[in-house]
Short mmCIF file of C-alpha atoms in Angstrom, two decimals:
data_model
loop_
_atom_site.label_atom_id
_atom_site.label_comp_id
_atom_site.label_asym_id
_atom_site.label_seq_id
_atom_site.Cartn_x
_atom_site.Cartn_y
_atom_site.Cartn_z
CA UNK Y 1 10.41 15.84 -12.63
CA UNK Y 2 12.09 18.60 -11.08
CA UNK Y 3 12.32 18.42 -7.24
CA UNK Y 4 14.40 15.62 -5.72
CA UNK Y 5 13.13 13.71 -2.54
CA UNK Y 6 16.13 15.02 -0.65
CA UNK Y 7 15.19 18.61 -1.68
CA UNK Y 8 11.63 18.00 -0.60
CA UNK Y 9 12.53 16.48 2.59
CA UNK Y 10 14.89 19.31 3.23
CA UNK Y 11 11.98 21.86 2.47
CA UNK Y 12 9.83 19.80 4.96
CA UNK Y 13 12.33 19.91 7.77
CA UNK Y 14 12.81 23.56 7.27
CA UNK Y 15 9.17 24.12 7.58
CA UNK Y 16 8.85 21.79 10.48
CA UNK Y 17 11.63 23.72 12.32
CA UNK Y 18 10.07 26.96 11.63
CA UNK Y 19 6.62 25.89 12.96
CA UNK Y 20 8.49 24.71 16.21
CA UNK Y 21 10.11 28.07 16.59
CA UNK Y 22 6.62 29.76 16.21
CA UNK Y 23 4.79 27.21 18.35
CA UNK Y 24 2.60 26.19 15.43
CA UNK Y 25 1.02 22.70 14.43
CA UNK Y 26 1.31 22.28 10.73
CA UNK Y 27 0.50 20.07 7.76
CA UNK Y 28 3.20 20.51 5.12
CA UNK Y 29 3.13 19.06 1.54
CA UNK Y 30 5.56 19.18 -1.34
CA UNK Y 31 4.70 18.41 -4.95
CA UNK Y 32 7.04 18.04 -7.96
CA UNK Y 33 7.08 19.72 -11.15
CA UNK Y 34 4.18 17.63 -12.66
CA UNK Y 35 2.12 18.67 -9.40
CA UNK Y 36 2.24 15.15 -8.10
CA UNK Y 37 2.92 14.58 -4.29
CA UNK Y 38 6.50 14.01 -3.37
CA UNK Y 39 6.70 14.39 0.43
CA UNK Y 40 4.32 15.29 3.27
CA UNK Y 41 4.42 15.69 7.14
CA UNK Y 42 1.78 16.35 9.70
CA UNK Y 43 2.65 17.61 13.18
CA UNK Y 44 1.05 16.35 16.31
CA UNK Y 45 -2.37 17.62 16.90
CA UNK Y 46 -2.46 19.57 13.51
CA UNK Y 47 -5.90 20.07 12.11
CA UNK Y 48 -7.02 17.00 10.18
CA UNK Y 49 -8.92 19.20 7.65
CA UNK Y 50 -5.54 20.80 6.77
CA UNK Y 51 -4.09 17.46 5.22
CA UNK Y 52 -6.11 18.18 2.04
CA UNK Y 53 -5.75 21.87 2.28
CA UNK Y 54 -1.92 21.65 2.55
CA UNK Y 55 -1.78 19.19 -0.60
CA UNK Y 56 -4.20 21.54 -2.58
CA UNK Y 57 -2.13 24.63 -1.81
CA UNK Y 58 0.99 22.93 -3.09
CA UNK Y 59 -0.88 21.75 -6.15
CA UNK Y 60 -2.35 25.21 -6.84
CA UNK Y 61 0.93 26.88 -6.51
CA UNK Y 62 2.47 24.63 -9.20
CA UNK Y 63 -0.66 24.49 -11.28
CA UNK Y 64 -0.36 28.32 -11.83
CA UNK Y 65 3.33 29.10 -10.88
CA UNK Y 66 2.38 31.65 -8.16
CA UNK Y 67 1.71 32.15 -4.63
CA UNK Y 68 -1.72 30.85 -3.76
CA UNK Y 69 -2.65 34.11 -2.22
CA UNK Y 70 -2.10 35.90 -5.41
CA UNK Y 71 -4.75 33.70 -7.22
CA UNK Y 72 -7.04 34.65 -4.22
CA UNK Y 73 -6.72 38.16 -5.09
CA UNK Y 74 -8.23 37.60 -8.59
CA UNK Y 75 -10.90 35.19 -7.54
CA UNK Y 76 -12.97 37.23 -5.19
CA UNK Y 77 -16.44 38.31 -6.30
CA UNK Y 78 -16.18 40.70 -9.18
CA UNK Y 79 -12.68 39.65 -9.85
CA UNK Y 80 -11.38 38.18 -13.16
CA UNK Y 81 -10.92 34.64 -11.79
CA UNK Y 82 -14.10 34.52 -9.68
CA UNK Y 83 -14.86 30.95 -8.51
CA UNK Y 84 -11.71 29.45 -10.04
CA UNK Y 85 -11.52 27.20 -7.01
CA UNK Y 86 -14.00 24.71 -8.30
CA UNK Y 87 -11.76 23.53 -11.12
CA UNK Y 88 -9.01 20.95 -10.67
CA UNK Y 89 -10.88 18.89 -8.18
CA UNK Y 90 -10.61 22.00 -5.79
CA UNK Y 91 -8.09 24.84 -5.59
CA UNK Y 92 -7.05 26.72 -2.43
CA UNK Y 93 -6.46 30.41 -3.18
CA UNK Y 94 -5.53 31.82 0.22
CA UNK Y 95 -1.99 32.26 1.42
CA UNK Y 96 0.22 29.09 2.32
CA UNK Y 97 1.40 27.70 -1.15
CA UNK Y 98 4.44 28.77 -2.79
CA UNK Y 99 6.40 27.62 -6.01
CA UNK Y 100 9.76 26.16 -5.18
CA UNK Y 101 12.60 27.28 -7.47
CA UNK Y 102 16.22 25.74 -7.97
CA UNK Y 103 19.27 28.00 -8.06
CA UNK Y 104 18.70 28.98 -11.74
CA UNK Y 105 15.22 30.24 -10.99
CA UNK Y 106 13.40 27.30 -12.60
CA UNK Y 107 10.26 26.06 -10.96
CA UNK Y 108 10.79 22.66 -9.86
CA UNK Y 109 7.83 22.07 -7.56
CA UNK Y 110 5.75 23.83 -4.90
CA UNK Y 111 5.10 23.60 -1.11
CA UNK Y 112 1.93 23.90 0.83
CA UNK Y 113 1.44 24.70 4.49
CA UNK Y 114 -1.73 24.72 6.39
CA UNK Y 115 -2.59 24.48 10.04
CA UNK Y 116 -2.88 28.10 11.44
CA UNK Y 117 -3.62 31.83 10.34
CA UNK Y 118 -2.58 32.33 6.62
CA UNK Y 119 0.03 34.65 7.53
CA UNK Y 120 1.71 31.93 9.55
CA UNK Y 121 0.97 29.35 7.04
CA UNK Y 122 2.74 31.62 4.38
CA UNK Y 123 5.78 32.24 6.86
CA UNK Y 124 6.33 28.49 7.17
CA UNK Y 125 5.99 27.76 3.63
CA UNK Y 126 8.57 30.52 2.96
CA UNK Y 127 11.09 28.79 5.26
CA UNK Y 128 10.36 25.53 3.09
CA UNK Y 129 11.15 27.41 -0.05
CA UNK Y 130 14.40 29.02 1.19
CA UNK Y 131 15.63 25.48 2.06
CA UNK Y 132 15.84 24.69 -1.47
CA UNK Y 133 18.54 26.35 -3.42
CA UNK I 2 -22.65 16.09 -33.20
CA UNK I 3 -21.83 19.29 -34.87
CA UNK I 4 -18.28 20.32 -35.18
CA UNK I 5 -15.88 17.98 -37.18
CA UNK I 6 -12.45 17.14 -36.08
CA UNK I 7 -10.91 19.12 -39.14
CA UNK I 8 -12.88 22.04 -37.70
CA UNK I 9 -11.83 21.55 -34.28
CA UNK I 10 -8.21 21.02 -35.24
CA UNK I 11 -8.42 24.33 -37.42
CA UNK I 12 -9.82 26.32 -34.39
CA UNK I 13 -6.92 24.90 -32.24
CA UNK I 14 -4.29 25.81 -34.79
CA UNK I 15 -5.74 29.28 -35.26
CA UNK I 16 -5.70 29.69 -31.48
CA UNK I 17 -2.14 28.36 -31.22
CA UNK I 18 -0.82 30.90 -33.86
CA UNK I 19 -2.49 33.79 -32.06
CA UNK I 20 -0.90 32.63 -28.87
CA UNK I 21 2.41 32.56 -30.49
CA UNK I 22 1.79 35.89 -31.98
CA UNK I 23 0.95 37.38 -28.47
CA UNK I 24 3.69 35.28 -26.81
CA UNK I 25 1.44 33.45 -24.63
CA UNK I 26 1.43 29.79 -23.19
CA UNK I 27 -2.05 28.36 -23.69
CA UNK I 28 -4.19 25.26 -23.12
CA UNK I 29 -6.81 25.15 -25.73
CA UNK I 30 -10.01 22.89 -25.69
CA UNK I 31 -12.65 22.11 -28.16
CA UNK I 32 -15.93 20.44 -27.37
CA UNK I 33 -18.70 19.36 -29.84
CA UNK I 34 -22.36 19.97 -29.78
CA UNK I 35 -22.95 17.39 -27.08
CA UNK I 36 -20.35 19.30 -24.84
CA UNK I 37 -18.02 16.29 -25.19
CA UNK I 38 -14.21 16.78 -25.60
CA UNK I 39 -13.33 16.69 -29.39
CA UNK I 40 -9.75 18.16 -29.49
CA UNK I 41 -7.04 19.59 -27.08
CA UNK I 42 -3.69 21.13 -27.03
CA UNK I 43 -1.31 22.25 -24.46
CA UNK I 44 1.62 24.49 -25.26
CA UNK I 45 5.10 24.18 -23.58
CA UNK I 46 5.18 25.39 -19.99
CA UNK I 47 1.49 26.52 -20.21
CA UNK I 48 -0.06 26.34 -16.64
CA UNK I 49 -0.91 22.62 -15.54
CA UNK I 50 -4.09 24.00 -13.72
CA UNK I 51 -5.41 25.54 -16.94
CA UNK I 52 -5.84 22.04 -18.55
CA UNK I 53 -9.01 21.49 -16.46
CA UNK I 54 -10.04 25.15 -16.72
CA UNK I 55 -9.78 25.14 -20.63
CA UNK I 56 -11.90 22.09 -20.94
CA UNK I 57 -14.57 23.51 -18.40
CA UNK I 58 -14.71 26.68 -20.10
CA UNK I 59 -15.42 24.93 -23.43
CA UNK I 60 -18.07 22.98 -21.79
CA UNK I 61 -19.59 25.79 -20.00
CA UNK I 62 -19.96 27.88 -23.34
CA UNK I 63 -21.70 25.02 -24.72
CA UNK I 64 -23.74 24.17 -21.83
CA UNK I 65 -25.47 27.54 -21.92
CA UNK I 66 -24.73 28.65 -25.48
CA UNK I 67 -23.11 31.80 -24.34
CA UNK I 68 -19.44 33.38 -23.65
CA UNK I 69 -18.34 32.04 -20.28
CA UNK I 70 -17.86 35.64 -19.12
CA UNK I 71 -21.52 36.37 -19.61
CA UNK I 72 -22.39 33.60 -17.10
CA UNK I 73 -20.13 35.26 -14.57
CA UNK I 74 -21.85 38.45 -14.61
CA UNK I 75 -24.95 36.55 -13.28
CA UNK I 76 -23.29 34.44 -10.84
CA UNK I 77 -21.87 37.14 -8.61
CA UNK I 78 -23.04 37.42 -4.96
CA UNK I 79 -26.53 38.68 -5.04
CA UNK I 80 -27.13 37.83 -8.74
CA UNK I 81 -29.73 35.53 -10.18
CA UNK I 82 -27.22 32.46 -10.89
CA UNK I 83 -25.13 32.81 -7.63
CA UNK I 84 -22.92 29.72 -7.19
CA UNK I 85 -23.96 28.16 -10.37
CA UNK I 86 -20.22 27.28 -10.83
CA UNK I 87 -20.63 24.26 -8.52
CA UNK I 88 -23.10 22.41 -10.81
CA UNK I 89 -22.09 20.08 -13.68
CA UNK I 90 -18.87 19.06 -11.81
CA UNK I 91 -17.51 22.52 -11.89
CA UNK I 92 -18.25 25.27 -14.39
CA UNK I 93 -15.96 28.26 -15.23
CA UNK I 94 -17.65 31.52 -15.34
CA UNK I 95 -14.90 34.06 -16.35
CA UNK I 96 -13.99 34.87 -20.01
CA UNK I 97 -12.07 32.40 -22.28
CA UNK I 98 -15.08 30.15 -23.36
CA UNK I 99 -16.98 30.72 -26.61
CA UNK I 100 -19.52 28.94 -28.55
CA UNK I 101 -18.40 28.12 -32.00
CA UNK I 102 -21.10 28.54 -34.81
CA UNK I 103 -21.16 27.12 -38.49
CA UNK I 104 -21.61 29.36 -41.51
CA UNK I 105 -25.53 29.35 -40.88
CA UNK I 106 -25.20 30.60 -37.25
CA UNK I 107 -25.87 27.22 -35.76
CA UNK I 108 -24.07 26.50 -32.57
CA UNK I 109 -21.76 23.27 -33.26
CA UNK I 110 -19.52 23.24 -30.32
CA UNK I 111 -17.49 25.49 -28.18
CA UNK I 112 -13.81 26.49 -27.57
CA UNK I 113 -12.11 27.12 -24.12
CA UNK I 114 -8.87 28.77 -23.51
CA UNK I 115 -6.87 29.13 -20.44
CA UNK I 116 -3.32 30.26 -19.59
CA UNK I 117 -2.92 34.06 -19.37
CA UNK I 118 -5.15 37.02 -18.17
CA UNK I 119 -8.94 36.45 -18.91
CA UNK I 120 -8.66 39.04 -21.62
CA UNK I 121 -5.89 37.31 -23.57
CA UNK I 122 -7.62 34.02 -22.99
CA UNK I 123 -10.81 35.55 -24.65
CA UNK I 124 -8.83 37.09 -27.56
CA UNK I 125 -7.18 33.81 -28.37
CA UNK I 126 -10.62 31.93 -27.96
CA UNK I 127 -12.02 34.39 -30.49
CA UNK I 128 -9.18 33.49 -33.04
CA UNK I 129 -10.33 29.93 -32.80
CA UNK I 130 -13.86 30.69 -33.28
CA UNK I 131 -13.11 32.74 -36.37
CA UNK I 132 -11.24 29.72 -37.99
CA UNK I 133 -14.44 27.79 -38.19
CA UNK I 134 -16.77 29.11 -40.70
CA UNK B 2 7.84 17.95 -18.93
CA UNK B 3 9.03 15.73 -21.52
CA UNK B 4 6.98 15.34 -24.58
CA UNK B 5 6.57 18.61 -26.64
CA UNK B 6 3.31 19.85 -28.31
CA UNK B 7 4.81 19.06 -31.65
CA UNK B 8 5.72 15.48 -30.72
CA UNK B 9 2.30 14.97 -29.17
CA UNK B 10 0.64 16.20 -32.26
CA UNK B 11 2.71 14.07 -34.53
CA UNK B 12 1.70 11.07 -32.52
CA UNK B 13 -1.99 12.04 -32.69
CA UNK B 14 -1.66 12.68 -36.60
CA UNK B 15 -0.01 9.08 -37.05
CA UNK B 16 -2.69 7.44 -34.80
CA UNK B 17 -5.38 9.36 -36.89
CA UNK B 18 -3.77 8.15 -40.25
CA UNK B 19 -3.55 4.54 -39.06
CA UNK B 20 -7.28 4.69 -37.82
CA UNK B 21 -8.22 5.86 -41.34
CA UNK B 22 -6.31 3.23 -43.12
CA UNK B 23 -8.10 0.50 -40.85
CA UNK B 24 -11.42 2.35 -41.12
CA UNK B 25 -11.71 2.80 -37.37
CA UNK B 26 -13.23 5.69 -35.40
CA UNK B 27 -10.92 6.52 -32.47
CA UNK B 28 -10.38 8.75 -29.47
CA UNK B 29 -6.65 9.47 -28.91
CA UNK B 30 -4.91 11.12 -25.95
CA UNK B 31 -1.55 12.10 -25.17
CA UNK B 32 -0.35 12.92 -21.59
CA UNK B 33 3.14 14.31 -20.63
CA UNK B 34 5.85 13.09 -18.35
CA UNK B 35 3.78 14.16 -15.46
CA UNK B 36 0.72 12.45 -16.72
CA UNK B 37 -1.08 15.57 -17.48
CA UNK B 38 -3.12 15.98 -20.73
CA UNK B 39 -0.96 17.41 -23.59
CA UNK B 40 -3.27 16.70 -26.81
CA UNK B 41 -6.45 14.94 -27.68
CA UNK B 42 -8.55 14.31 -30.71
CA UNK B 43 -11.75 12.39 -31.41
CA UNK B 44 -12.83 11.26 -34.79
CA UNK B 45 -16.23 11.62 -36.12
CA UNK B 46 -18.82 9.23 -34.55
CA UNK B 47 -16.15 7.72 -32.16
CA UNK B 48 -17.63 6.35 -28.97
CA UNK B 49 -18.31 8.92 -26.48
CA UNK B 50 -17.52 6.79 -23.70
CA UNK B 51 -14.08 6.38 -25.00
CA UNK B 52 -13.05 9.98 -24.31
CA UNK B 53 -12.44 9.19 -20.84
CA UNK B 54 -11.06 5.70 -21.57
CA UNK B 55 -8.40 7.09 -23.87
CA UNK B 56 -7.38 9.68 -21.45
CA UNK B 57 -7.25 7.09 -18.63
CA UNK B 58 -5.29 4.64 -20.79
CA UNK B 59 -2.68 7.45 -21.36
CA UNK B 60 -2.44 8.22 -17.77
CA UNK B 61 -2.25 4.58 -16.82
CA UNK B 62 0.38 3.97 -19.12
CA UNK B 63 2.59 6.67 -17.62
CA UNK B 64 1.59 5.99 -14.18
CA UNK B 65 3.31 2.65 -14.42
CA UNK B 66 5.52 3.01 -17.40
CA UNK B 67 4.15 0.09 -19.09
CA UNK B 68 1.67 -1.06 -21.72
CA UNK B 69 -1.93 -0.95 -20.19
CA UNK B 70 -2.61 -4.41 -21.25
CA UNK B 71 0.36 -5.71 -19.09
CA UNK B 72 -1.27 -4.27 -15.91
CA UNK B 73 -4.47 -5.83 -16.80
CA UNK B 74 -2.64 -9.45 -16.80
CA UNK B 75 -1.64 -8.73 -13.22
CA UNK B 76 -5.09 -7.30 -12.00
CA UNK B 77 -7.29 -10.37 -12.93
CA UNK B 78 -9.10 -12.29 -10.01
CA UNK B 79 -6.40 -13.99 -8.05
CA UNK B 80 -3.78 -11.84 -9.62
CA UNK B 81 -1.15 -9.83 -7.78
CA UNK B 82 -2.81 -6.64 -8.59
CA UNK B 83 -6.52 -7.45 -8.48
CA UNK B 84 -8.73 -4.48 -8.44
CA UNK B 85 -5.96 -1.84 -8.74
CA UNK B 86 -8.32 -0.23 -11.19
CA UNK B 87 -10.03 1.67 -8.38
CA UNK B 88 -7.02 3.59 -7.56
CA UNK B 89 -5.94 7.23 -9.03
CA UNK B 90 -9.62 7.97 -9.90
CA UNK B 91 -9.95 4.96 -12.26
CA UNK B 92 -7.33 3.11 -14.21
CA UNK B 93 -7.89 1.39 -17.55
CA UNK B 94 -6.09 -2.06 -17.54
CA UNK B 95 -6.74 -3.32 -21.00
CA UNK B 96 -4.80 -2.61 -24.12
CA UNK B 97 -4.59 0.67 -25.77
CA UNK B 98 -2.23 2.66 -23.78
CA UNK B 99 1.43 2.68 -24.37
CA UNK B 100 4.46 4.78 -22.96
CA UNK B 101 6.24 7.03 -25.41
CA UNK B 102 9.96 7.18 -25.52
CA UNK B 103 12.41 9.55 -26.91
CA UNK B 104 15.27 8.40 -29.07
CA UNK B 105 17.21 7.81 -26.06
CA UNK B 106 14.76 5.52 -24.64
CA UNK B 107 13.61 7.89 -21.79
CA UNK B 108 9.80 7.85 -21.15
CA UNK B 109 8.40 11.48 -21.88
CA UNK B 110 4.88 10.67 -21.91
CA UNK B 111 2.11 8.18 -22.96
CA UNK B 112 -0.64 7.72 -25.55
CA UNK B 113 -4.06 6.22 -25.07
CA UNK B 114 -6.37 4.84 -27.73
CA UNK B 115 -10.10 3.78 -27.36
CA UNK B 116 -12.82 3.34 -29.70
CA UNK B 117 -12.70 -0.23 -31.11
CA UNK B 118 -11.43 -3.73 -30.23
CA UNK B 119 -8.47 -3.71 -27.73
CA UNK B 120 -6.27 -5.19 -30.53
CA UNK B 121 -6.96 -2.31 -32.83
CA UNK B 122 -6.80 0.26 -30.00
CA UNK B 123 -3.34 -1.05 -29.22
CA UNK B 124 -2.44 -1.08 -33.12
CA UNK B 125 -3.20 2.48 -33.43
CA UNK B 126 -1.60 3.43 -30.13
CA UNK B 127 1.58 1.69 -31.51
CA UNK B 128 1.56 3.86 -34.54
CA UNK B 129 1.28 7.12 -32.53
CA UNK B 130 4.45 5.87 -30.39
CA UNK B 131 6.43 5.13 -33.44
CA UNK B 132 5.89 8.77 -34.81
CA UNK B 133 7.83 10.07 -31.83
CA UNK B 134 11.64 9.46 -31.96
CA UNK T 19 -3.93 9.97 17.35
CA UNK T 20 -1.47 7.41 17.88
CA UNK T 21 1.70 7.46 15.82
CA UNK T 22 3.97 10.40 16.15
CA UNK T 23 5.51 12.16 13.45
CA UNK T 24 8.93 11.01 14.52
CA UNK T 25 7.87 7.66 14.46
CA UNK T 26 6.08 8.01 11.01
CA UNK T 27 9.36 9.62 9.60
CA UNK T 28 11.40 6.85 11.22
CA UNK T 29 9.21 4.29 9.58
CA UNK T 30 9.63 5.99 6.12
CA UNK T 31 13.25 6.38 6.47
CA UNK T 32 13.74 2.63 7.19
CA UNK T 33 11.47 1.82 4.23
CA UNK T 34 13.58 4.06 2.13
CA UNK T 35 16.70 2.54 3.31
CA UNK T 36 15.55 -0.89 2.56
CA UNK T 37 14.30 0.19 -0.96
CA UNK T 38 17.86 1.40 -1.61
CA UNK T 39 19.26 -1.81 -0.52
CA UNK T 40 16.96 -3.60 -2.90
CA UNK T 41 17.33 -1.07 -5.70
CA UNK T 42 13.70 -0.35 -5.71
CA UNK T 43 11.81 3.03 -6.48
CA UNK T 44 8.96 3.28 -3.86
CA UNK T 45 6.19 5.47 -2.75
CA UNK T 46 5.83 5.34 1.04
CA UNK T 47 2.74 6.58 3.03
CA UNK T 48 1.95 6.52 6.76
CA UNK T 49 -1.45 7.05 8.25
CA UNK T 50 -2.20 7.59 12.04
CA UNK T 51 -4.75 5.88 14.25
CA UNK T 52 -7.63 7.92 12.52
CA UNK T 53 -6.28 6.61 9.05
CA UNK T 54 -5.43 10.17 8.20
CA UNK T 55 -2.16 10.90 6.21
CA UNK T 56 0.76 11.45 8.47
CA UNK T 57 3.83 11.37 6.25
CA UNK T 58 4.80 10.52 2.80
CA UNK T 59 7.86 10.17 0.61
CA UNK T 60 8.26 9.42 -3.16
CA UNK T 61 11.62 8.35 -4.37
CA UNK T 62 12.97 9.51 -7.74
CA UNK T 63 11.43 7.88 -10.81
CA UNK T 64 8.89 5.97 -8.69
CA UNK T 65 5.79 5.18 -10.41
CA UNK T 66 3.30 8.10 -10.25
CA UNK T 67 0.18 5.87 -10.03
CA UNK T 68 1.72 4.45 -6.94
CA UNK T 69 1.31 7.61 -4.97
CA UNK T 70 -2.41 6.97 -4.65
CA UNK T 71 -1.87 3.35 -4.08
CA UNK T 72 0.70 3.81 -1.38
CA UNK T 73 -1.92 6.03 0.45
CA UNK T 74 -4.64 3.81 -0.09
CA UNK T 75 -2.67 0.72 1.13
CA UNK T 76 -1.80 2.40 4.29
CA UNK T 77 -5.54 3.47 4.77
CA UNK T 78 -6.80 0.13 3.94
CA UNK T 79 -4.44 -1.47 6.53
CA UNK T 80 -5.62 0.79 9.23
CA UNK T 81 -9.39 0.79 8.15
CA UNK T 82 -9.44 -3.04 8.74
CA UNK T 83 -6.29 -3.50 11.15
CA UNK T 84 -4.78 -6.14 8.98
CA UNK T 85 -2.29 -6.62 6.12
CA UNK T 86 -3.90 -5.43 3.05
CA UNK T 87 -3.07 -8.71 1.22
CA UNK T 88 -5.46 -10.62 3.82
CA UNK T 89 -8.24 -8.46 2.75
CA UNK T 90 -7.62 -9.37 -1.02
CA UNK T 91 -7.87 -13.11 -0.15
CA UNK T 92 -11.46 -12.41 0.93
CA UNK T 93 -12.48 -10.00 -1.83
CA UNK T 94 -11.95 -12.51 -4.68
CA UNK T 95 -15.15 -13.42 -6.87
CA UNK T 96 -17.10 -15.62 -4.88
CA UNK T 97 -15.39 -14.51 -1.63
CA UNK T 98 -17.15 -12.95 1.46
CA UNK T 99 -16.00 -9.51 0.76
CA UNK T 100 -16.28 -9.47 -3.10
CA UNK T 101 -15.90 -6.09 -4.40
CA UNK T 102 -15.06 -4.38 -1.21
CA UNK T 103 -12.49 -2.28 -3.08
CA UNK T 104 -15.23 -0.03 -4.42
CA UNK T 105 -15.86 1.31 -0.62
CA UNK T 106 -14.11 4.11 1.06
CA UNK T 107 -13.19 5.97 -2.08
CA UNK T 108 -11.27 3.02 -3.12
CA UNK T 109 -9.33 0.26 -1.24
CA UNK T 110 -6.28 -1.53 -2.24
CA UNK T 111 -6.51 -5.29 -1.23
CA UNK T 112 -3.21 -6.61 -2.49
CA UNK T 113 0.06 -6.71 -0.18
CA UNK T 114 2.07 -3.75 0.67
CA UNK T 115 -0.08 -2.19 3.50
CA UNK T 116 0.58 -3.11 7.04
CA UNK T 117 -0.66 -1.82 10.64
CA UNK T 118 1.93 -0.26 12.86
CA UNK T 119 1.85 -1.24 16.33
CA UNK T 120 3.64 0.36 19.40
CA UNK T 121 5.71 -1.83 22.03
CA UNK T 122 2.50 -2.74 23.77
CA UNK T 123 1.01 -4.17 20.60
CA UNK T 124 -1.58 -1.35 20.20
CA UNK T 125 -2.19 -0.35 16.58
CA UNK T 126 -1.08 3.29 16.27
CA UNK T 127 -1.28 3.75 12.35
CA UNK T 128 -0.38 1.91 9.31
CA UNK T 129 2.09 2.16 6.40
CA UNK T 130 1.61 1.61 2.71
CA UNK T 131 4.30 0.91 0.14
CA UNK T 132 3.84 0.86 -3.81
CA UNK T 133 6.26 0.78 -6.66
CA UNK T 134 7.44 -2.72 -7.40
CA UNK T 135 6.11 -6.38 -7.14
CA UNK T 136 3.73 -6.81 -4.31
CA UNK T 137 6.33 -9.06 -2.64
CA UNK T 138 8.77 -6.18 -2.53
CA UNK T 139 6.18 -3.63 -1.62
CA UNK T 140 5.44 -6.02 1.32
CA UNK T 141 9.00 -6.47 2.35
CA UNK T 142 9.70 -2.62 2.30
CA UNK T 143 6.52 -1.93 4.35
CA UNK T 144 7.82 -4.54 6.85
CA UNK T 145 11.00 -2.66 7.25
CA UNK T 146 8.96 0.52 8.26
CA UNK T 147 6.80 -1.32 10.68
CA UNK T 148 9.89 -2.74 12.53
CA UNK T 149 11.20 0.74 12.82
CA UNK T 150 8.58 1.74 15.18
CA UNK T 151 8.69 -0.01 18.53
#
């Protein structure tokens, strides 16, 4: 099923460290190849509403094997995937979700981060991705 | 309830063949006259998030007896059916869902395809429709 | 993600053939290693309420890597898993769902059958399992 | 909101260690004082259906500030809390969920464990509780 628990925990620890460096309060979720939750962590005073968003970002990134923000570019009014967010029990289509690849480039899971601006969410998610090689 | 299993499987096989010709990885769903799932197939490595979308496209096409993309034209901001997507447990209003008619023109079900661009989703759905006559 | 579409379709065809032999009207679902829908077929006049049950049986069998009926033995009043059915958006804990293994014994997916007595559902599911080796 | 991330991660690590000692494959969830997910980990090949159950056990233990198995004694047919499991989006009323207290005895969260027999689930949850003092 792709990503191991050790890899998922490494991604979360890297994302937590990046959050601390940037003084952010984040929710961080990792799903496996089957889009099932593998690991999760919420920092003190992180937004409660971001628990679900972090998990949905991770799922969305694995559901479509792309950064969540890329999906959002296509789901705007008039865009080809308008309102795709109502599928799959709710997708999140703004940045903060990224696929996780192994050293060979194979997608083995995904990470979702929520708790601050979408730019910061993306930056923290990227730190998690880079911890898995 | 309209479409038979043999017809639904013929539609799926035609859609799978078209997908292979175009080198696409697709989810393909067929619903019957009652908008209830009749047959489904997911190709290797097709997007997991497209399982639900393919089924919702098929349902949407039968719910309103029109191509899903036609619904999307009316559901844009300011349009007459704005936000219709939140009804029925979630509709998909971009292309890839088409009603299926029998030789007499009567609608007997619908097909939904998801896994690539909406143009390719539509092309593959059309191949499925044409297999049922 | 385990089971291939060809394997899933072989399981469904074997289950359909067994249903025809026994003159049953069945819904048959196959999920992959990640418990995500891979293939589905509904015979003419099969119970509409069994669409969801067949899918939930397949998911349940993969969720816990055991026949669904085994789960039901433990979920009775006074049993150790009483009311487990309310989890995971609804489990089905009576017979008709079975894990699917490859030739090496590894679980690669599951099949769920619904449409008749639980004994017949189980028999048809077993035919599907045996088609994948 | 009670439990800190450091405490939640300590509980999960203790539960993982106990699971490894007992050669079990577990899903482990920790919620905070507000019954919101704080941390989660799934071991390799742990039951996929136990993701939701572990989270629901943790929530249930904090919702009622008691071991989940205690709730199950009252929810049997004829019991005073019959069918309470359908509330709150689904409760789990068999063992494996325990409140977590701080050194002063105040409940600051809860842990839920799922993946094996309810006795083993409970044993592993207890190991998590004891790691937080």
